[in-house]
Amino acid sequence: MNLNEIIQTYYEYFNKEKLPYIKCTNCGYVFYYPRAICPKCLSKKLSIMESKGEGEIYSETKFVNEKGQVTIIGLIRLEEGFMIYANILTNRLEDVSINKKVKVKFKEVIKGQKFPFFTTIS
Ligand SMILES: [Zn+2]
Protein backbone atom coordinates (compact mmCIF):
# COMPACT_ATOMS: atom_id res chain seq x y z
CA MET A 1 0.00 0.00 0.00
CA ASN A 2 1.21 3.51 -0.70
CA LEU A 3 0.75 6.34 1.77
CA ASN A 4 -2.43 7.71 0.18
CA GLU A 5 -4.05 4.27 0.30
CA ILE A 6 -3.13 3.93 3.96
CA ILE A 7 -4.58 7.37 4.78
CA GLN A 8 -7.76 6.53 2.85
CA THR A 9 -8.07 3.27 4.79
CA TYR A 10 -7.64 5.19 8.07
CA TYR A 11 -10.49 7.54 7.14
CA GLU A 12 -12.72 4.55 6.37
CA TYR A 13 -11.85 2.99 9.74
CA PHE A 14 -12.67 6.26 11.54
CA ASN A 15 -16.12 6.44 9.92
CA LYS A 16 -16.77 2.86 11.09
CA GLU A 17 -15.65 4.00 14.58
CA LYS A 18 -12.61 1.77 14.50
CA LEU A 19 -9.11 2.89 15.53
CA PRO A 20 -6.45 1.66 13.08
CA TYR A 21 -2.74 1.21 13.63
CA ILE A 22 0.06 -0.33 11.61
CA LYS A 23 2.05 -3.42 12.45
CA CYS A 24 5.26 -4.25 10.63
CA THR A 25 5.04 -7.91 9.69
CA ASN A 26 8.84 -8.03 9.33
CA CYS A 27 9.98 -6.78 12.78
CA GLY A 28 6.73 -6.50 14.76
CA TYR A 29 6.98 -2.75 15.44
CA VAL A 30 3.61 -1.05 15.92
CA PHE A 31 2.87 2.59 15.14
CA TYR A 32 -0.04 4.89 14.49
CA TYR A 33 0.88 7.71 12.14
CA PRO A 34 0.47 6.55 8.52
CA ARG A 35 3.72 5.58 6.84
CA ALA A 36 4.36 3.31 3.88
CA ILE A 37 7.68 2.09 5.33
CA CYS A 38 8.43 0.75 8.82
CA PRO A 39 10.35 3.45 10.76
CA LYS A 40 12.36 0.77 12.59
CA CYS A 41 13.46 -1.69 9.87
CA LEU A 42 12.40 0.09 6.63
CA SER A 43 10.30 -2.89 5.52
CA LYS A 44 7.26 -2.28 3.33
CA LYS A 45 5.52 -5.37 4.74
CA LEU A 46 2.95 -3.52 6.82
CA SER A 47 -0.52 -4.55 7.98
CA ILE A 48 -3.29 -2.24 9.11
CA MET A 49 -4.77 -3.56 12.35
CA GLU A 50 -7.73 -2.57 14.52
CA SER A 51 -7.01 -1.36 18.05
CA LYS A 52 -9.32 -2.03 20.99
CA GLY A 53 -9.16 1.73 21.47
CA GLU A 54 -8.19 1.53 25.14
CA GLY A 55 -5.07 2.82 26.81
CA GLU A 56 -3.73 5.32 29.29
CA ILE A 57 -2.58 8.91 29.38
CA TYR A 58 1.19 9.04 28.98
CA SER A 59 1.37 12.84 29.03
CA GLU A 60 -1.16 15.67 28.84
CA THR A 61 -1.29 19.43 28.38
CA LYS A 62 -4.21 21.71 29.12
CA PHE A 63 -4.64 24.83 27.02
CA VAL A 64 -6.91 27.61 28.27
CA ASN A 65 -7.98 30.35 25.87
CA GLU A 66 -8.91 33.94 26.70
CA LYS A 67 -12.56 32.91 27.23
CA GLY A 68 -11.51 30.29 29.76
CA GLN A 69 -12.32 27.37 27.45
CA VAL A 70 -10.08 24.39 28.06
CA THR A 71 -8.64 22.07 25.42
CA ILE A 72 -6.68 19.01 26.54
CA ILE A 73 -4.17 17.33 24.28
CA GLY A 74 -2.89 13.98 25.46
CA LEU A 75 -0.25 11.59 24.36
CA ILE A 76 -2.07 8.27 24.73
CA ARG A 77 -0.38 4.91 24.99
CA LEU A 78 -2.72 2.27 23.59
CA GLU A 79 -2.79 -1.29 24.95
CA GLU A 80 -1.31 -2.56 21.67
CA GLY A 81 1.83 -0.49 22.40
CA PHE A 82 1.60 2.45 20.02
CA MET A 83 1.17 6.13 20.91
CA ILE A 84 -1.23 8.72 19.54
CA TYR A 85 -1.70 12.44 20.15
CA ALA A 86 -5.36 13.25 20.57
CA ASN A 87 -7.85 15.56 22.24
CA ILE A 88 -9.18 14.28 25.54
CA LEU A 89 -12.84 15.11 26.08
CA THR A 90 -14.10 15.51 29.62
CA ASN A 91 -16.41 17.57 31.77
CA ARG A 92 -14.21 16.88 34.79
CA LEU A 93 -10.72 18.32 34.37
CA GLU A 94 -9.58 16.64 37.59
CA ASP A 95 -10.15 13.26 35.90
CA VAL A 96 -7.39 13.94 33.39
CA SER A 97 -3.98 12.98 34.70
CA ILE A 98 -1.04 10.77 33.81
CA ASN A 99 -1.73 7.01 33.86
CA LYS A 100 -5.52 7.51 33.79
CA LYS A 101 -7.34 4.97 31.63
CA VAL A 102 -8.95 6.30 28.49
CA LYS A 103 -10.91 4.93 25.58
CA VAL A 104 -11.47 6.16 22.08
CA LYS A 105 -14.62 8.01 21.04
CA PHE A 106 -15.39 9.20 17.53
CA LYS A 107 -16.79 12.58 16.57
CA GLU A 108 -17.77 13.96 13.20
CA VAL A 109 -15.37 16.90 12.85
CA ILE A 110 -16.05 17.76 9.24
CA LYS A 111 -19.17 16.74 7.35
CA GLY A 112 -19.01 13.03 6.55
CA GLN A 113 -15.71 12.40 8.33
CA LYS A 114 -15.23 11.21 11.90
CA PHE A 115 -11.96 11.45 13.83
CA PRO A 116 -10.76 9.82 17.06
CA PHE A 117 -10.86 11.54 20.46
CA PHE A 118 -10.42 10.03 23.90
CA THR A 119 -12.46 10.09 27.09
CA THR A 120 -11.46 9.00 30.57
CA ILE A 121 -12.82 5.73 31.98
CA SER A 122 -13.84 5.98 35.61
ZN1 LIG B 1 9.76 -3.22 10.83
PDB file of C-alpha atoms and ligand atoms in Angstrom:
ATOM      1  CA  MET A   1       0.000   0.000   0.000  1.00  0.00           C
ATOM      2  CA  ASN A   2       1.206   3.507  -0.701  1.00  0.00           C
ATOM      3  CA  LEU A   3       0.752   6.341   1.775  1.00  0.00           C
ATOM      4  CA  ASN A   4      -2.430   7.705   0.176  1.00  0.00           C
ATOM      5  CA  GLU A   5      -4.055   4.272   0.299  1.00  0.00           C
ATOM      6  CA  ILE A   6      -3.132   3.932   3.960  1.00  0.00           C
ATOM      7  CA  ILE A   7      -4.579   7.368   4.785  1.00  0.00           C
ATOM      8  CA  GLN A   8      -7.762   6.529   2.845  1.00  0.00           C
ATOM      9  CA  THR A   9      -8.072   3.267   4.787  1.00  0.00           C
ATOM     10  CA  TYR A  10      -7.637   5.186   8.068  1.00  0.00           C
ATOM     11  CA  TYR A  11     -10.492   7.544   7.138  1.00  0.00           C
ATOM     12  CA  GLU A  12     -12.718   4.553   6.365  1.00  0.00           C
ATOM     13  CA  TYR A  13     -11.845   2.986   9.741  1.00  0.00           C
ATOM     14  CA  PHE A  14     -12.674   6.256  11.537  1.00  0.00           C
ATOM     15  CA  ASN A  15     -16.119   6.442   9.921  1.00  0.00           C
ATOM     16  CA  LYS A  16     -16.767   2.856  11.091  1.00  0.00           C
ATOM     17  CA  GLU A  17     -15.647   4.005  14.581  1.00  0.00           C
ATOM     18  CA  LYS A  18     -12.607   1.770  14.501  1.00  0.00           C
ATOM     19  CA  LEU A  19      -9.115   2.890  15.531  1.00  0.00           C
ATOM     20  CA  PRO A  20      -6.454   1.657  13.082  1.00  0.00           C
ATOM     21  CA  TYR A  21      -2.744   1.209  13.626  1.00  0.00           C
ATOM     22  CA  ILE A  22       0.063  -0.326  11.609  1.00  0.00           C
ATOM     23  CA  LYS A  23       2.045  -3.420  12.450  1.00  0.00           C
ATOM     24  CA  CYS A  24       5.261  -4.252  10.627  1.00  0.00           C
ATOM     25  CA  THR A  25       5.042  -7.913   9.691  1.00  0.00           C
ATOM     26  CA  ASN A  26       8.837  -8.033   9.331  1.00  0.00           C
ATOM     27  CA  CYS A  27       9.982  -6.777  12.782  1.00  0.00           C
ATOM     28  CA  GLY A  28       6.731  -6.505  14.760  1.00  0.00           C
ATOM     29  CA  TYR A  29       6.978  -2.754  15.436  1.00  0.00           C
ATOM     30  CA  VAL A  30       3.606  -1.048  15.920  1.00  0.00           C
ATOM     31  CA  PHE A  31       2.874   2.587  15.144  1.00  0.00           C
ATOM     32  CA  TYR A  32      -0.039   4.886  14.488  1.00  0.00           C
ATOM     33  CA  TYR A  33       0.877   7.707  12.144  1.00  0.00           C
ATOM     34  CA  PRO A  34       0.472   6.554   8.520  1.00  0.00           C
ATOM     35  CA  ARG A  35       3.720   5.582   6.840  1.00  0.00           C
ATOM     36  CA  ALA A  36       4.365   3.306   3.881  1.00  0.00           C
ATOM     37  CA  ILE A  37       7.677   2.093   5.334  1.00  0.00           C
ATOM     38  CA  CYS A  38       8.426   0.745   8.824  1.00  0.00           C
ATOM     39  CA  PRO A  39      10.349   3.452  10.763  1.00  0.00           C
ATOM     40  CA  LYS A  40      12.364   0.769  12.587  1.00  0.00           C
ATOM     41  CA  CYS A  41      13.461  -1.691   9.867  1.00  0.00           C
ATOM     42  CA  LEU A  42      12.403   0.086   6.631  1.00  0.00           C
ATOM     43  CA  SER A  43      10.305  -2.890   5.523  1.00  0.00           C
ATOM     44  CA  LYS A  44       7.259  -2.275   3.326  1.00  0.00           C
ATOM     45  CA  LYS A  45       5.524  -5.368   4.741  1.00  0.00           C
ATOM     46  CA  LEU A  46       2.946  -3.519   6.824  1.00  0.00           C
ATOM     47  CA  SER A  47      -0.520  -4.547   7.984  1.00  0.00           C
ATOM     48  CA  ILE A  48      -3.292  -2.242   9.115  1.00  0.00           C
ATOM     49  CA  MET A  49      -4.767  -3.560  12.352  1.00  0.00           C
ATOM     50  CA  GLU A  50      -7.734  -2.573  14.524  1.00  0.00           C
ATOM     51  CA  SER A  51      -7.007  -1.357  18.051  1.00  0.00           C
ATOM     52  CA  LYS A  52      -9.319  -2.031  20.989  1.00  0.00           C
ATOM     53  CA  GLY A  53      -9.156   1.733  21.472  1.00  0.00           C
ATOM     54  CA  GLU A  54      -8.190   1.528  25.138  1.00  0.00           C
ATOM     55  CA  GLY A  55      -5.067   2.817  26.809  1.00  0.00           C
ATOM     56  CA  GLU A  56      -3.734   5.324  29.294  1.00  0.00           C
ATOM     57  CA  ILE A  57      -2.579   8.910  29.380  1.00  0.00           C
ATOM     58  CA  TYR A  58       1.195   9.041  28.980  1.00  0.00           C
ATOM     59  CA  SER A  59       1.371  12.837  29.031  1.00  0.00           C
ATOM     60  CA  GLU A  60      -1.158  15.671  28.845  1.00  0.00           C
ATOM     61  CA  THR A  61      -1.292  19.426  28.385  1.00  0.00           C
ATOM     62  CA  LYS A  62      -4.210  21.710  29.123  1.00  0.00           C
ATOM     63  CA  PHE A  63      -4.644  24.828  27.018  1.00  0.00           C
ATOM     64  CA  VAL A  64      -6.906  27.614  28.269  1.00  0.00           C
ATOM     65  CA  ASN A  65      -7.977  30.350  25.874  1.00  0.00           C
ATOM     66  CA  GLU A  66      -8.911  33.944  26.704  1.00  0.00           C
ATOM     67  CA  LYS A  67     -12.557  32.913  27.235  1.00  0.00           C
ATOM     68  CA  GLY A  68     -11.508  30.293  29.760  1.00  0.00           C
ATOM     69  CA  GLN A  69     -12.319  27.369  27.445  1.00  0.00           C
ATOM     70  CA  VAL A  70     -10.082  24.386  28.057  1.00  0.00           C
ATOM     71  CA  THR A  71      -8.639  22.068  25.416  1.00  0.00           C
ATOM     72  CA  ILE A  72      -6.680  19.014  26.542  1.00  0.00           C
ATOM     73  CA  ILE A  73      -4.167  17.331  24.281  1.00  0.00           C
ATOM     74  CA  GLY A  74      -2.893  13.978  25.460  1.00  0.00           C
ATOM     75  CA  LEU A  75      -0.245  11.588  24.363  1.00  0.00           C
ATOM     76  CA  ILE A  76      -2.071   8.272  24.731  1.00  0.00           C
ATOM     77  CA  ARG A  77      -0.379   4.911  24.989  1.00  0.00           C
ATOM     78  CA  LEU A  78      -2.721   2.268  23.594  1.00  0.00           C
ATOM     79  CA  GLU A  79      -2.794  -1.289  24.951  1.00  0.00           C
ATOM     80  CA  GLU A  80      -1.307  -2.558  21.670  1.00  0.00           C
ATOM     81  CA  GLY A  81       1.825  -0.492  22.403  1.00  0.00           C
ATOM     82  CA  PHE A  82       1.601   2.454  20.021  1.00  0.00           C
ATOM     83  CA  MET A  83       1.172   6.127  20.914  1.00  0.00           C
ATOM     84  CA  ILE A  84      -1.225   8.721  19.537  1.00  0.00           C
ATOM     85  CA  TYR A  85      -1.704  12.442  20.150  1.00  0.00           C
ATOM     86  CA  ALA A  86      -5.364  13.253  20.573  1.00  0.00           C
ATOM     87  CA  ASN A  87      -7.852  15.557  22.239  1.00  0.00           C
ATOM     88  CA  ILE A  88      -9.181  14.282  25.539  1.00  0.00           C
ATOM     89  CA  LEU A  89     -12.844  15.105  26.075  1.00  0.00           C
ATOM     90  CA  THR A  90     -14.099  15.509  29.623  1.00  0.00           C
ATOM     91  CA  ASN A  91     -16.405  17.571  31.775  1.00  0.00           C
ATOM     92  CA  ARG A  92     -14.206  16.877  34.794  1.00  0.00           C
ATOM     93  CA  LEU A  93     -10.723  18.321  34.369  1.00  0.00           C
ATOM     94  CA  GLU A  94      -9.577  16.639  37.592  1.00  0.00           C
ATOM     95  CA  ASP A  95     -10.146  13.256  35.904  1.00  0.00           C
ATOM     96  CA  VAL A  96      -7.386  13.937  33.386  1.00  0.00           C
ATOM     97  CA  SER A  97      -3.976  12.985  34.699  1.00  0.00           C
ATOM     98  CA  ILE A  98      -1.042  10.770  33.813  1.00  0.00           C
ATOM     99  CA  ASN A  99      -1.732   7.005  33.859  1.00  0.00           C
ATOM    100  CA  LYS A 100      -5.516   7.508  33.788  1.00  0.00           C
ATOM    101  CA  LYS A 101      -7.341   4.968  31.634  1.00  0.00           C
ATOM    102  CA  VAL A 102      -8.951   6.305  28.491  1.00  0.00           C
ATOM    103  CA  LYS A 103     -10.908   4.932  25.579  1.00  0.00           C
ATOM    104  CA  VAL A 104     -11.475   6.160  22.077  1.00  0.00           C
ATOM    105  CA  LYS A 105     -14.618   8.013  21.041  1.00  0.00           C
ATOM    106  CA  PHE A 106     -15.388   9.199  17.528  1.00  0.00           C
ATOM    107  CA  LYS A 107     -16.792  12.584  16.574  1.00  0.00           C
ATOM    108  CA  GLU A 108     -17.773  13.965  13.197  1.00  0.00           C
ATOM    109  CA  VAL A 109     -15.369  16.896  12.851  1.00  0.00           C
ATOM    110  CA  ILE A 110     -16.051  17.761   9.244  1.00  0.00           C
ATOM    111  CA  LYS A 111     -19.165  16.736   7.346  1.00  0.00           C
ATOM    112  CA  GLY A 112     -19.008  13.031   6.551  1.00  0.00           C
ATOM    113  CA  GLN A 113     -15.708  12.397   8.334  1.00  0.00           C
ATOM    114  CA  LYS A 114     -15.228  11.208  11.898  1.00  0.00           C
ATOM    115  CA  PHE A 115     -11.960  11.447  13.827  1.00  0.00           C
ATOM    116  CA  PRO A 116     -10.761   9.821  17.058  1.00  0.00           C
ATOM    117  CA  PHE A 117     -10.859  11.538  20.459  1.00  0.00           C
ATOM    118  CA  PHE A 118     -10.417  10.027  23.896  1.00  0.00           C
ATOM    119  CA  THR A 119     -12.459  10.088  27.095  1.00  0.00           C
ATOM    120  CA  THR A 120     -11.465   9.002  30.573  1.00  0.00           C
ATOM    121  CA  ILE A 121     -12.822   5.729  31.982  1.00  0.00           C
ATOM    122  CA  SER A 122     -13.843   5.979  35.614  1.00  0.00           C
TER     123      SER A 122
HETATM  124 ZN    ZN B   1       9.760  -3.223  10.830  1.00  0.00          ZN
END
